[in-house]
Short mmCIF file of C-alpha atoms in Angstrom, two decimals:
data_model
loop_
_atom_site.label_atom_id
_atom_site.label_comp_id
_atom_site.label_asym_id
_atom_site.label_seq_id
_atom_site.Cartn_x
_atom_site.Cartn_y
_atom_site.Cartn_z
CA MET E 1253 104.07 58.62 -117.11
CA SER E 1254 107.34 57.96 -116.74
CA GLY E 1255 108.46 61.95 -115.68
CA ARG E 1256 104.90 61.90 -113.04
CA ILE E 1257 106.62 58.10 -111.15
CA PRO E 1258 110.18 61.15 -109.53
CA HIS E 1259 107.68 63.69 -109.32
CA VAL E 1260 104.94 60.51 -107.67
CA ILE E 1261 108.58 59.77 -105.60
CA ARG E 1262 109.22 63.80 -104.16
CA ARG E 1263 106.16 64.59 -103.10
CA VAL E 1264 105.86 60.20 -101.00
CA GLY E 1265 110.38 61.55 -99.41
CA ALA E 1266 108.44 65.33 -98.55
CA VAL E 1267 105.65 63.29 -96.38
CA VAL E 1268 107.83 60.47 -94.90
CA GLY E 1269 109.68 64.03 -94.27
CA ARG E 1270 107.82 65.87 -92.47
CA LEU E 1271 106.51 62.97 -90.63
CA SER E 1272 109.76 62.12 -89.29
CA VAL E 1273 110.33 65.14 -88.08
CA TYR E 1274 107.07 65.87 -86.39
CA VAL E 1275 107.99 62.59 -84.84
CA LEU E 1276 111.22 63.11 -83.50
CA ILE E 1277 109.88 66.60 -81.81
CA TRP E 1278 106.91 64.59 -80.31
CA ALA E 1279 109.66 62.11 -79.30
CA GLY E 1280 111.44 64.96 -77.79
CA LEU E 1281 108.83 66.87 -75.76
CA ALA E 1282 107.89 63.34 -74.32
CA LEU E 1283 111.49 62.57 -72.68
CA LEU E 1284 111.13 66.07 -71.59
CA MET E 1285 107.76 65.48 -70.17
CA ALA E 1286 109.33 61.99 -68.46
CA THR E 1287 112.51 64.19 -66.90
CA ALA E 1288 110.05 67.16 -65.03
CA VAL E 1289 107.57 64.56 -63.95
CA ILE E 1290 110.28 62.77 -62.83
CA ARG E 1291 112.41 64.72 -60.94
CA PHE E 1292 110.12 66.77 -59.28
CA TYR E 1293 107.56 64.08 -57.98
CA TRP E 1294 110.94 61.63 -57.61
CA GLY E 1295 114.65 63.19 -58.48
CA GLU E 1296 116.73 60.76 -60.40
CA ILE E 1297 116.21 57.15 -60.35
CA THR E 1298 117.38 53.85 -62.38
CA VAL E 1299 116.56 52.29 -64.94
CA GLY E 1300 115.52 49.62 -62.57
CA GLN E 1301 113.14 51.26 -60.42
CA MET E 1302 111.30 53.03 -64.16
CA LEU E 1303 111.17 49.57 -65.48
CA LEU E 1304 109.88 47.79 -62.00
CA ASN E 1305 106.78 51.09 -61.59
CA LEU E 1306 105.88 50.95 -65.23
CA VAL E 1307 104.53 47.16 -65.25
CA SER E 1308 102.74 47.86 -62.16
CA VAL E 1309 101.16 50.96 -61.62
CA GLU E 1310 97.82 51.63 -59.95
CA THR E 1311 95.61 54.28 -60.32
CA ASP E 1312 94.11 53.65 -57.26
CA GLY E 1313 96.10 53.24 -53.81
CA GLY E 1314 99.59 53.83 -55.96
CA GLY E 1315 99.61 56.56 -55.91
CA GLY E 1316 96.80 57.30 -58.12
CA PRO E 1317 96.70 61.83 -59.51
CA ILE E 1318 100.18 61.01 -59.98
CA VAL E 1319 99.65 58.40 -62.49
CA TRP E 1320 97.19 60.07 -63.67
CA ILE E 1321 99.61 63.23 -64.52
CA GLY E 1322 102.24 61.55 -65.54
CA VAL E 1323 99.85 59.23 -68.20
CA LEU E 1324 98.69 64.30 -68.83
CA ALA E 1325 101.64 65.40 -69.15
CA ILE E 1326 104.11 62.19 -71.22
CA GLY E 1327 101.22 61.06 -72.71
CA VAL E 1328 98.41 63.82 -73.90
CA LEU E 1329 100.66 67.24 -73.82
CA PRO E 1330 103.27 65.80 -76.54
CA LEU E 1331 100.78 64.87 -79.34
CA LEU E 1332 98.53 68.07 -78.82
CA LEU E 1333 101.59 70.17 -78.50
CA THR E 1334 103.45 68.17 -81.65
CA VAL E 1335 99.63 68.69 -84.25
CA GLY E 1336 99.41 72.37 -82.38
CA ILE E 1337 103.77 72.64 -84.09
CA ALA E 1338 102.39 71.44 -87.43
CA ALA E 1339 99.26 72.93 -87.34
CA LEU E 1340 101.05 76.70 -87.43
CA TRP E 1341 104.44 74.81 -89.85
CA GLN E 1342 101.20 73.93 -92.90
CA HIS E 1343 99.66 77.47 -91.71
CA VAL E 1344 103.17 79.69 -92.13
CA ARG E 1345 103.82 78.01 -95.35
CA ARG E 1346 100.64 78.57 -96.48
CA ARG E 1347 100.91 82.42 -96.30
CA GLU E 1348 104.09 82.34 -97.24
CA ARG E 1349 103.60 81.54 -101.06
CA ARG E 1350 100.34 83.02 -101.15
CA ARG E 1351 102.42 85.77 -100.49
CA ARG E 1352 105.21 85.31 -103.11
CA GLY E 1353 102.53 84.10 -105.50
CA HIS E 1354 103.03 80.55 -104.97
CA ASP E 1355 106.53 80.78 -105.82
CA VAL E 1356 108.60 78.08 -104.58
CA ARG E 1357 112.04 79.37 -105.57
CA PRO E 1358 114.69 79.24 -102.83
CA ARG E 1359 115.69 82.40 -101.07
CA ARG E 1360 117.60 83.29 -98.01
CA SER E 1361 115.07 83.61 -96.08
CA GLN E 1362 113.86 80.16 -96.65
CA TRP E 1363 117.45 78.81 -96.36
CA VAL E 1364 118.18 80.33 -93.15
CA LYS E 1365 114.67 79.70 -91.23
CA ARG E 1366 114.87 76.27 -92.23
CA THR E 1367 118.14 76.47 -90.17
CA VAL E 1368 116.53 78.04 -87.98
CA ALA E 1369 114.25 75.05 -87.48
CA THR E 1370 116.11 72.18 -87.62
CA ALA E 1371 117.86 73.36 -85.26
CA LEU E 1372 116.01 74.25 -83.05
CA VAL E 1373 113.78 69.92 -83.92
CA GLY E 1374 116.99 69.25 -83.21
CA ALA E 1375 117.75 71.48 -79.45
CA VAL E 1376 114.13 69.71 -78.77
CA VAL E 1377 115.20 65.81 -79.21
CA VAL E 1378 119.25 66.27 -78.06
CA GLY E 1379 117.36 68.15 -75.44
CA GLY E 1380 115.19 65.65 -74.08
CA THR E 1381 116.93 62.45 -74.84
CA THR E 1382 119.82 64.14 -72.71
CA ALA E 1383 117.65 65.00 -69.35
CA PHE E 1384 116.00 61.87 -69.58
CA ALA E 1385 119.35 59.87 -68.96
CA THR E 1386 120.42 61.33 -66.83
CA THR E 1387 117.61 61.34 -65.08
CA VAL E 1388 117.02 57.79 -64.54
CA GLY E 1389 121.37 56.89 -65.59
CA ILE E 1390 121.13 55.36 -68.34
CA GLY E 1391 124.75 55.58 -68.53
CA ASP E 1392 125.31 54.33 -64.44
CA TYR E 1393 122.82 51.03 -66.54
CA ILE E 1394 125.28 50.72 -69.86
CA ALA E 1395 128.48 51.11 -67.69
CA ALA E 1396 127.33 48.79 -65.80
CA GLY E 1397 126.94 46.35 -67.07
CA ASN E 1398 131.00 46.92 -68.10
CA SER E 1399 131.33 45.80 -64.16
CA LYS E 1400 133.75 42.26 -63.68
CA TYR E 1401 131.53 41.73 -60.50
CA ASP E 1402 127.88 39.92 -60.27
CA LEU E 1403 126.10 39.51 -57.09
CA GLY E 1404 126.16 35.57 -57.49
CA ASP E 1405 129.66 35.21 -56.50
CA TYR E 1406 129.59 36.91 -52.62
CA TYR E 1407 125.79 35.94 -52.51
CA VAL E 1408 124.74 33.54 -49.18
CA GLU E 1409 122.43 31.65 -49.37
CA PRO E 1410 121.23 31.26 -45.93
CA SER E 1411 121.07 28.62 -43.26
CA VAL E 1412 119.85 28.49 -39.70
CA THR E 1413 121.52 25.50 -37.48
CA GLY E 1414 119.52 26.51 -34.43
CA ALA E 1415 115.30 27.65 -34.85
CA GLU E 1416 115.81 27.07 -30.91
CA HIS E 1417 115.18 29.99 -29.12
CA ARG E 1418 112.57 31.49 -32.44
CA ARG E 1419 110.70 33.96 -31.64
CA ASN E 1420 108.30 35.74 -32.55
CA LEU E 1421 109.15 39.02 -34.90
CA VAL E 1422 106.97 42.76 -35.54
CA LEU E 1423 109.12 44.23 -38.00
CA ILE E 1424 108.20 47.92 -38.59
CA TYR E 1425 108.83 50.11 -41.92
CA LEU E 1426 108.63 53.99 -41.61
CA GLU E 1427 107.50 55.54 -44.83
CA SER E 1428 111.17 57.75 -45.96
CA GLY E 1429 112.14 57.00 -42.06
CA GLU E 1430 115.68 59.08 -42.72
CA ALA E 1431 117.30 59.77 -38.89
CA THR E 1432 119.16 62.52 -39.91
CA LEU E 1433 115.34 64.40 -38.98
CA ALA E 1434 116.01 64.02 -35.82
CA ASP E 1435 118.39 66.85 -36.36
CA ASP E 1436 116.51 69.71 -33.55
CA GLN E 1437 119.52 72.33 -34.99
CA LEU E 1438 119.06 71.19 -38.23
CA PHE E 1439 114.85 71.21 -38.77
CA GLU E 1440 112.40 72.94 -36.56
CA LYS E 1441 111.51 69.86 -33.70
CA ASP E 1442 113.00 66.23 -33.65
CA ALA E 1443 110.70 64.52 -35.34
CA PHE E 1444 111.16 60.93 -34.51
CA ALA E 1445 110.82 62.71 -30.12
CA PRO E 1446 107.46 60.00 -29.49
CA LEU E 1447 108.97 56.63 -31.34
CA LYS E 1448 113.14 57.81 -29.27
CA GLU E 1449 111.15 58.76 -26.67
CA VAL E 1450 109.10 54.74 -25.88
CA THR E 1451 112.92 53.13 -27.64
CA GLU E 1452 115.57 54.35 -25.40
CA ALA E 1453 118.81 52.47 -25.10
CA ALA E 1454 118.49 52.22 -21.35
CA ASP E 1455 114.18 50.19 -21.66
CA GLY E 1456 116.62 47.92 -24.40
CA TRP E 1457 116.09 48.79 -27.74
CA GLN E 1458 119.77 48.84 -29.96
CA SER E 1459 120.14 49.90 -33.48
CA VAL E 1460 123.01 50.40 -35.93
CA ALA E 1461 124.63 53.43 -35.29
CA ASP E 1462 124.93 55.57 -39.03
CA LEU E 1463 122.62 52.77 -40.59
CA GLN E 1464 121.94 53.43 -44.64
CA GLN E 1465 120.51 53.39 -47.50
CA THR E 1466 121.63 50.29 -50.07
CA GLN E 1467 123.02 52.25 -53.25
CA GLY E 1468 120.39 52.52 -55.67
CA GLY E 1469 117.94 51.82 -52.15
CA GLY E 1470 116.61 55.09 -52.78
CA TRP E 1471 112.56 53.74 -52.66
CA THR E 1472 109.89 52.22 -51.31
CA MET E 1473 110.46 47.85 -52.86
CA ALA E 1474 114.65 48.51 -53.07
CA GLY E 1475 113.92 48.71 -49.09
CA LEU E 1476 112.48 45.87 -48.71
CA THR E 1477 114.07 43.96 -51.19
CA SER E 1478 117.03 45.24 -49.44
CA THR E 1479 116.15 44.67 -45.90
CA GLN E 1480 114.00 41.06 -46.01
CA CYS E 1481 116.55 39.23 -48.79
CA GLY E 1482 120.05 40.84 -48.58
CA VAL E 1483 120.41 41.72 -52.15
CA PRO E 1484 120.09 45.66 -54.32
CA LEU E 1485 117.07 45.75 -55.73
CA LYS E 1486 117.54 46.07 -60.00
CA GLY E 1487 117.43 43.19 -63.45
CA VAL E 1488 115.09 43.42 -64.76
CA GLY E 1489 116.68 44.56 -67.40
CA SER E 1490 118.89 41.50 -67.49
CA ALA E 1491 116.22 38.97 -66.82
CA ALA E 1492 114.00 40.08 -69.48
CA GLY E 1493 115.27 37.25 -71.81
CA ASN E 1494 114.72 35.03 -69.55
CA GLY E 1495 110.32 36.22 -69.07
CA ALA E 1496 110.55 38.15 -65.25
CA LEU E 1497 108.85 40.02 -67.44
CA HIS E 1498 105.81 38.61 -67.92
CA GLU E 1499 106.19 36.56 -64.04
CA LEU E 1500 106.01 40.66 -63.13
CA GLY E 1501 102.56 40.80 -65.02
CA GLY E 1502 100.76 39.37 -63.31
CA GLU E 1503 102.48 35.42 -62.10
CA ASP E 1504 102.70 34.93 -58.64
CA SER E 1505 106.65 34.96 -58.64
CA TYR E 1506 108.58 38.65 -57.55
CA LEU E 1507 113.07 37.31 -57.31
CA GLY E 1508 111.74 34.21 -56.93
CA GLY E 1509 114.90 32.62 -56.78
CA VAL E 1510 116.01 34.08 -54.11
CA THR E 1511 115.83 33.37 -50.46
CA CYS E 1512 114.36 35.68 -48.98
CA LEU E 1513 113.47 36.68 -44.52
CA GLY E 1514 109.76 35.57 -45.45
CA ASP E 1515 111.16 31.76 -46.51
CA VAL E 1516 113.69 31.28 -43.25
CA LEU E 1517 110.69 32.31 -40.90
CA ASP E 1518 108.21 30.12 -43.47
CA GLU E 1519 110.55 27.01 -43.04
CA HIS E 1520 110.48 27.14 -39.11
CA GLY E 1521 106.97 27.91 -38.94
CA TYR E 1522 105.94 31.48 -39.00
CA ARG E 1523 102.89 32.82 -40.10
CA SER E 1524 103.20 36.24 -41.26
CA VAL E 1525 100.99 38.74 -41.87
CA PHE E 1526 101.60 41.78 -43.56
CA LEU E 1527 99.89 45.93 -42.76
CA GLY E 1528 99.65 48.37 -44.93
CA GLY E 1529 97.81 51.64 -46.11
CA ALA E 1530 97.99 51.65 -50.28
CA ASN E 1531 97.54 49.34 -52.59
CA ALA E 1532 99.20 46.46 -52.54
CA SER E 1533 99.96 45.75 -55.99
CA PHE E 1534 101.39 48.70 -56.41
CA ALA E 1535 104.87 48.11 -56.84
CA ALA E 1536 104.46 44.46 -57.51
CA LYS E 1537 103.91 43.98 -53.42
CA ASP E 1538 101.18 41.43 -53.02
CA VAL E 1539 103.43 39.39 -55.43
CA PHE E 1540 106.93 39.81 -53.55
CA LEU E 1541 105.31 39.53 -49.46
CA GLY E 1542 103.29 36.52 -51.28
CA SER E 1543 105.67 34.57 -53.33
CA HIS E 1544 108.33 34.98 -49.64
CA GLY E 1545 105.77 33.24 -47.80
CA TYR E 1546 103.29 36.26 -45.78
CA SER E 1547 99.86 34.29 -46.00
CA GLU E 1548 98.65 37.55 -45.40
CA VAL E 1549 98.41 40.60 -46.77
CA LYS E 1550 95.99 43.56 -46.75
CA ASP E 1551 95.99 46.43 -47.80
CA LEU E 1552 93.34 49.48 -48.95
CA SER E 1553 91.01 47.73 -50.27
CA ASP E 1554 91.42 45.20 -46.80
CA TRP E 1555 90.74 48.55 -44.73
CA ARG E 1556 88.04 49.62 -47.14
CA ALA E 1557 85.87 46.31 -46.70
CA ALA E 1558 86.01 46.95 -42.76
CA GLY E 1559 83.93 49.71 -42.86
CA GLU E 1560 86.82 52.78 -42.59
CA PRO E 1561 85.46 56.30 -42.99
CA GLU E 1562 86.55 58.73 -45.73
CA GLN E 1563 87.97 60.56 -44.07
CA SER E 1564 90.74 57.64 -42.26
CA PHE E 1565 92.29 57.86 -46.69
CA ARG E 1566 93.86 60.80 -48.14
CA ASP E 1567 92.47 60.21 -51.88
CA ASP E 1568 96.17 59.74 -54.12
CA TRP E 1569 98.14 56.31 -51.18
CA GLY E 1570 95.52 55.43 -48.78
CA LEU E 1571 94.99 54.93 -45.71
CA SER E 1572 96.06 56.87 -41.79
CA ASP E 1573 99.33 55.47 -40.01
CA GLY E 1574 96.50 56.56 -37.04
CA ARG E 1575 94.73 54.23 -38.35
CA LEU E 1576 96.97 51.40 -39.29
CA MET E 1577 98.08 51.61 -36.16
CA ALA E 1578 94.37 50.77 -34.47
CA HIS E 1579 94.30 48.26 -36.52
CA ALA E 1580 97.57 46.70 -36.31
CA LYS E 1581 96.89 46.75 -32.80
CA ASP E 1582 94.11 44.59 -33.76
CA GLU E 1583 96.20 41.77 -35.10
CA VAL E 1584 99.39 41.61 -32.34
CA ASP E 1585 96.26 40.69 -30.41
CA GLU E 1586 95.60 38.14 -32.35
CA LEU E 1587 99.18 37.18 -33.96
CA HIS E 1588 100.49 36.52 -30.10
CA ALA E 1589 96.93 34.98 -28.27
CA GLU E 1590 96.57 32.79 -31.18
CA ALA E 1591 100.84 32.37 -31.22
CA GLU E 1592 100.54 31.76 -27.05
CA ARG E 1593 97.92 28.62 -28.02
CA THR E 1594 99.41 27.14 -30.70
CA GLY E 1595 102.93 27.52 -30.50
CA GLN E 1596 103.28 29.16 -33.81
CA PRO E 1597 105.45 32.31 -33.80
CA PHE E 1598 104.60 35.35 -36.31
CA ASN E 1599 106.14 37.38 -38.45
CA LEU E 1600 104.37 41.14 -38.40
CA THR E 1601 104.84 43.70 -40.37
CA VAL E 1602 104.17 47.43 -40.93
CA LEU E 1603 104.52 49.24 -43.36
CA THR E 1604 103.10 53.12 -42.88
CA LEU E 1605 102.25 56.24 -45.51
CA ASP E 1606 101.85 59.71 -43.96
CA THR E 1607 105.20 61.04 -43.96
CA HIS E 1608 105.35 60.51 -48.05
CA GLU E 1609 105.24 63.62 -49.58
CA PRO E 1610 102.43 65.60 -50.52
CA VAL E 1611 101.94 65.07 -47.09
CA HIS E 1612 98.02 64.77 -45.94
CA VAL E 1613 97.41 66.41 -42.72
CA TYR E 1614 95.44 63.51 -40.95
CA ASP E 1615 92.89 64.93 -38.43
CA TYR E 1616 95.19 63.49 -35.22
CA CYS E 1617 97.96 66.02 -36.33
CA THR E 1618 98.60 69.96 -35.31
CA VAL E 1619 100.34 71.32 -37.19
CA ASP E 1620 103.10 73.30 -34.71
CA THR E 1621 105.63 73.74 -37.08
CA GLN E 1622 107.12 76.46 -40.03
CA ASN E 1623 106.86 73.47 -42.73
CA VAL E 1624 104.10 70.99 -42.34
CA VAL E 1625 105.94 68.24 -43.63
CA THR E 1626 108.47 68.46 -40.33
CA SER E 1627 104.64 68.40 -38.13
CA VAL E 1628 103.31 65.10 -39.73
CA PHE E 1629 106.80 62.87 -39.62
CA PHE E 1630 106.27 64.01 -36.21
CA CYS E 1631 102.24 62.72 -35.72
CA SER E 1632 103.14 59.24 -37.76
CA MET E 1633 105.79 58.68 -35.42
CA THR E 1634 103.82 59.62 -32.70
CA GLN E 1635 100.98 57.03 -33.71
CA VAL E 1636 103.57 54.40 -34.09
CA ALA E 1637 105.01 54.86 -30.14
CA GLY E 1638 101.93 54.67 -29.34
CA PHE E 1639 102.05 50.31 -31.23
CA VAL E 1640 105.38 50.27 -29.66
CA ASP E 1641 103.70 50.99 -26.13
CA HIS E 1642 100.51 48.31 -26.77
CA MET E 1643 102.45 45.61 -26.85
CA GLN E 1644 104.88 46.61 -24.47
CA GLU E 1645 101.90 47.32 -21.87
CA LYS E 1646 100.02 43.92 -23.43
CA GLY E 1647 103.78 41.59 -21.96
CA TYR E 1648 104.26 41.08 -26.23
CA LEU E 1649 108.25 42.50 -25.32
CA ASP E 1650 109.08 39.10 -23.51
CA ASP E 1651 108.41 37.19 -26.24
CA THR E 1652 108.24 39.03 -29.79
CA ALA E 1653 111.54 41.12 -30.78
CA VAL E 1654 110.33 44.05 -32.61
CA VAL E 1655 112.69 46.12 -35.62
CA ILE E 1656 111.85 49.32 -36.61
CA VAL E 1657 113.63 50.20 -39.05
CA GLY E 1658 113.26 53.43 -42.63
CA ASP E 1659 112.73 52.29 -45.71
CA HIS E 1660 114.66 54.48 -47.40
CA LEU E 1661 116.46 57.81 -46.76
CA LYS E 1662 113.89 60.83 -47.41
CA HIS E 1663 113.14 61.33 -51.79
CA MET E 1664 115.13 65.25 -52.78
CA SER E 1665 112.54 65.28 -55.76
CA ALA E 1666 112.16 69.18 -57.13
CA GLY E 1667 108.36 69.14 -55.14
CA ASP E 1668 109.79 68.05 -51.69
CA ALA E 1669 111.22 69.47 -48.74
CA PHE E 1670 113.86 70.87 -46.97
CA HIS E 1671 116.72 70.34 -49.78
CA GLU E 1672 118.47 73.21 -47.93
CA GLN E 1673 118.97 70.91 -44.71
CA LEU E 1674 119.81 67.71 -46.70
CA ASP E 1675 121.01 67.86 -50.51
CA HIS E 1676 124.44 68.80 -48.95
CA HIS E 1677 124.68 66.93 -46.35
CA ASP E 1678 127.63 64.87 -45.58
CA ASN E 1679 126.35 61.88 -43.52
CA ARG E 1680 122.56 61.10 -44.54
CA THR E 1681 121.45 57.98 -41.96
CA VAL E 1682 118.27 55.46 -41.64
CA PHE E 1683 117.10 55.41 -38.95
CA ASN E 1684 116.05 52.17 -37.26
CA ARG E 1685 115.43 50.68 -33.11
CA ILE E 1686 116.22 47.43 -33.17
CA TRP E 1687 114.25 45.11 -29.75
CA VAL E 1688 115.63 41.47 -28.56
CA PRO E 1689 113.66 40.04 -25.46
CA GLY E 1690 116.37 39.64 -23.25
CA GLU E 1691 119.67 42.02 -24.35
CA ASP E 1692 120.19 44.66 -22.24
CA GLY E 1693 119.98 47.38 -24.86
CA ASN E 1694 124.13 48.12 -24.22
CA SER E 1695 125.70 46.16 -27.37
CA THR E 1696 127.07 47.17 -29.69
CA LEU E 1697 125.82 46.41 -32.97
CA ARG E 1698 128.55 46.82 -35.98
CA PRO E 1699 127.80 50.86 -37.11
CA ARG E 1700 127.64 51.60 -41.13
CA VAL E 1701 126.45 48.92 -42.54
CA ASP E 1702 124.42 49.02 -44.29
CA GLN E 1703 120.41 47.75 -45.72
CA LEU E 1704 122.48 45.06 -46.62
CA ASN E 1705 122.81 43.87 -43.42
CA MET E 1706 119.20 43.95 -42.08
CA TYR E 1707 118.16 40.38 -43.28
CA PRO E 1708 120.58 38.49 -41.04
CA THR E 1709 120.02 40.99 -38.33
CA ILE E 1710 116.39 40.64 -38.20
CA LEU E 1711 117.00 37.33 -38.69
CA GLU E 1712 119.58 36.53 -35.34
CA ALA E 1713 116.28 39.23 -33.65
CA ALA E 1714 114.31 36.34 -34.08
CA GLY E 1715 116.23 33.97 -32.37
CA MET E 1716 118.07 32.67 -35.63
CA THR E 1717 121.30 30.82 -35.73
CA LEU E 1718 122.87 31.71 -38.80
CA GLN E 1719 125.74 29.83 -40.65
CA ASP E 1720 128.79 32.80 -40.53
CA ARG E 1721 126.82 35.29 -39.02
CA ALA E 1722 125.20 36.24 -43.35
CA ALA E 1723 121.95 36.49 -45.79
CA GLY E 1724 122.26 36.74 -48.88
CA LEU E 1725 125.27 39.90 -48.83
CA GLY E 1726 124.89 40.90 -46.20
CA VAL E 1727 126.16 40.35 -41.84
CA SER E 1728 124.36 41.01 -39.19
CA ALA E 1729 124.81 44.30 -37.30
CA PHE E 1730 124.96 41.78 -34.07
CA ALA E 1731 128.12 40.52 -35.30
CA PRO E 1732 131.54 41.59 -34.14
CA ASP E 1733 133.79 41.57 -37.52
CA VAL E 1734 132.83 39.89 -40.37
CA PRO E 1735 134.13 37.04 -42.71
CA ALA E 1736 136.78 36.45 -45.12
CA GLY E 1737 135.46 36.31 -48.47
CA SER E 1738 132.37 38.24 -47.71
CA ALA E 1739 131.19 40.82 -49.71
CA GLN E 1740 130.80 43.40 -46.71
CA ALA E 1741 135.18 42.69 -45.98
CA MET E 1742 135.37 44.13 -49.41
CA ALA E 1743 137.28 47.09 -50.10
CA PRO E 1744 134.75 51.04 -50.31
CA GLU E 1745 134.88 51.53 -53.85
CA ALA E 1746 134.90 47.65 -55.13
CA TYR E 1747 132.39 46.63 -53.14
CA ALA E 1748 130.02 50.22 -54.08
CA ASP E 1749 130.98 48.32 -58.25
CA LEU E 1750 129.09 44.80 -57.16
CA LEU E 1751 126.41 46.74 -55.95
CA GLY E 1752 126.47 48.46 -59.19
CA SER E 1753 127.04 46.02 -61.91
CA ARG E 1754 124.39 44.53 -63.67
CA SER E 1755 125.36 41.03 -62.71
CA ALA E 1756 123.14 39.77 -64.99
CA ARG E 1757 123.69 36.07 -64.52
CA PHE E 1758 122.83 36.35 -60.99
CA TYR E 1759 119.02 38.74 -61.87
CA ALA E 1760 118.21 36.45 -65.20
CA GLU E 1761 118.11 33.58 -62.10
CA ALA E 1762 116.97 35.31 -59.36
CA TRP E 1763 113.40 36.55 -61.44
CA ALA E 1764 113.19 33.38 -63.19
CA GLY E 1765 113.08 31.76 -60.07
CA GLY E 1766 116.35 29.43 -60.01
CA ASP E 1767 119.12 29.79 -57.83
CA ALA E 1768 120.75 32.26 -57.54
CA ALA E 1769 123.22 30.90 -55.95
CA ARG E 1770 124.81 29.41 -58.50
#
């Protein structure tokens, strides 16, 4: 009996050992596949971006096919490959035993095979872990936790000292609206030409020269929070112990401890409406808007309910920009009429969709370039330009500020276009145009600011007077100088460290709904 116990222990140990090896193989393969999917669709991302999107994915109108590709490539394929490897290994072992007449004595050839097998397993595990860590910036995430900076030390709660000149606001976000695509020396044609024609400086439109993307802000929700809250979007990991992940999973708060654009406008009597072609639940966009002053959020489900024909939709995301801008015209007509009748100003925010890769060619778009993406950008800008023309013709620009801005630079993932032109470009910037009624367009806005500064800039365009002309981490681009002690007054290296810091205290309070400025 005593002799059987060690034998059983050895057998159990062998089984556990083999299972552990197969688990490691599966984990390595899953990480390699996750790396491949992320790099193909998004390029290098951040830990915060990954976590925020994992808790709010949508198969309908939120990148649909990408979600299923991720499930199959990351969840199913590595499991099938691991099972196949296990089955092949067992087949080889059985064949070897039959060939040797069940002689299990160790031999040199067996030692070599085990060494090679161990090396291969190690290569898969180490390779997968390293590739994934590099792709999602785990090294930067760990380093950020050691930063001496915390955003809370520089965050400015917006203080409106005057709103007697408040005016209506139309805010248009251009999906992947990178100004570099206007360079017809790099590209087949100026993708922004239609929009530039209706927003000329000679007519009173202004712009921030060389508007920079916020550090870590290369995706839509980060673009929204940068320009509407004045803070980089991150910190779910820091706030995990404070209920933030639970709140993102379906509660009614998203960065509830931060005062954003919609909150300030709501305090001053605005009615805020958002229009987007995609599913607003993707990345919890609806939660963000609903918890920051927006009373209406119209998205994919609304356009379907309105009877839009199937040809108006793209399967992966949602409604075309052509139809979205048609709805935007109707919406601004209603909002402006109501504002005239009641005296209540409005904020209409619109987010385009056509230029999200892989692009879709609608019937209103003529492809006249070798690269289809260039033509789709041009066609999308034509639709936006038509909306601006509509406001001009209706006389709305007499009392309505308009801010048009890209949500982020164009993605440079493996599956996206323009790597040759953009990968090594030394000044990639975000497209923007600003209309303030009564301005002559000759004033010079502070150049080369980042998107965080757009938050107070938008508030001032809407007619608000801000203390120190500051909000969040930004200072209005209309201000020629920045206050001493502002984040914008920091040296470039220190500012980069501040934005890269994990700022656990600030984001824990921001996500938990506390006062993040304390």
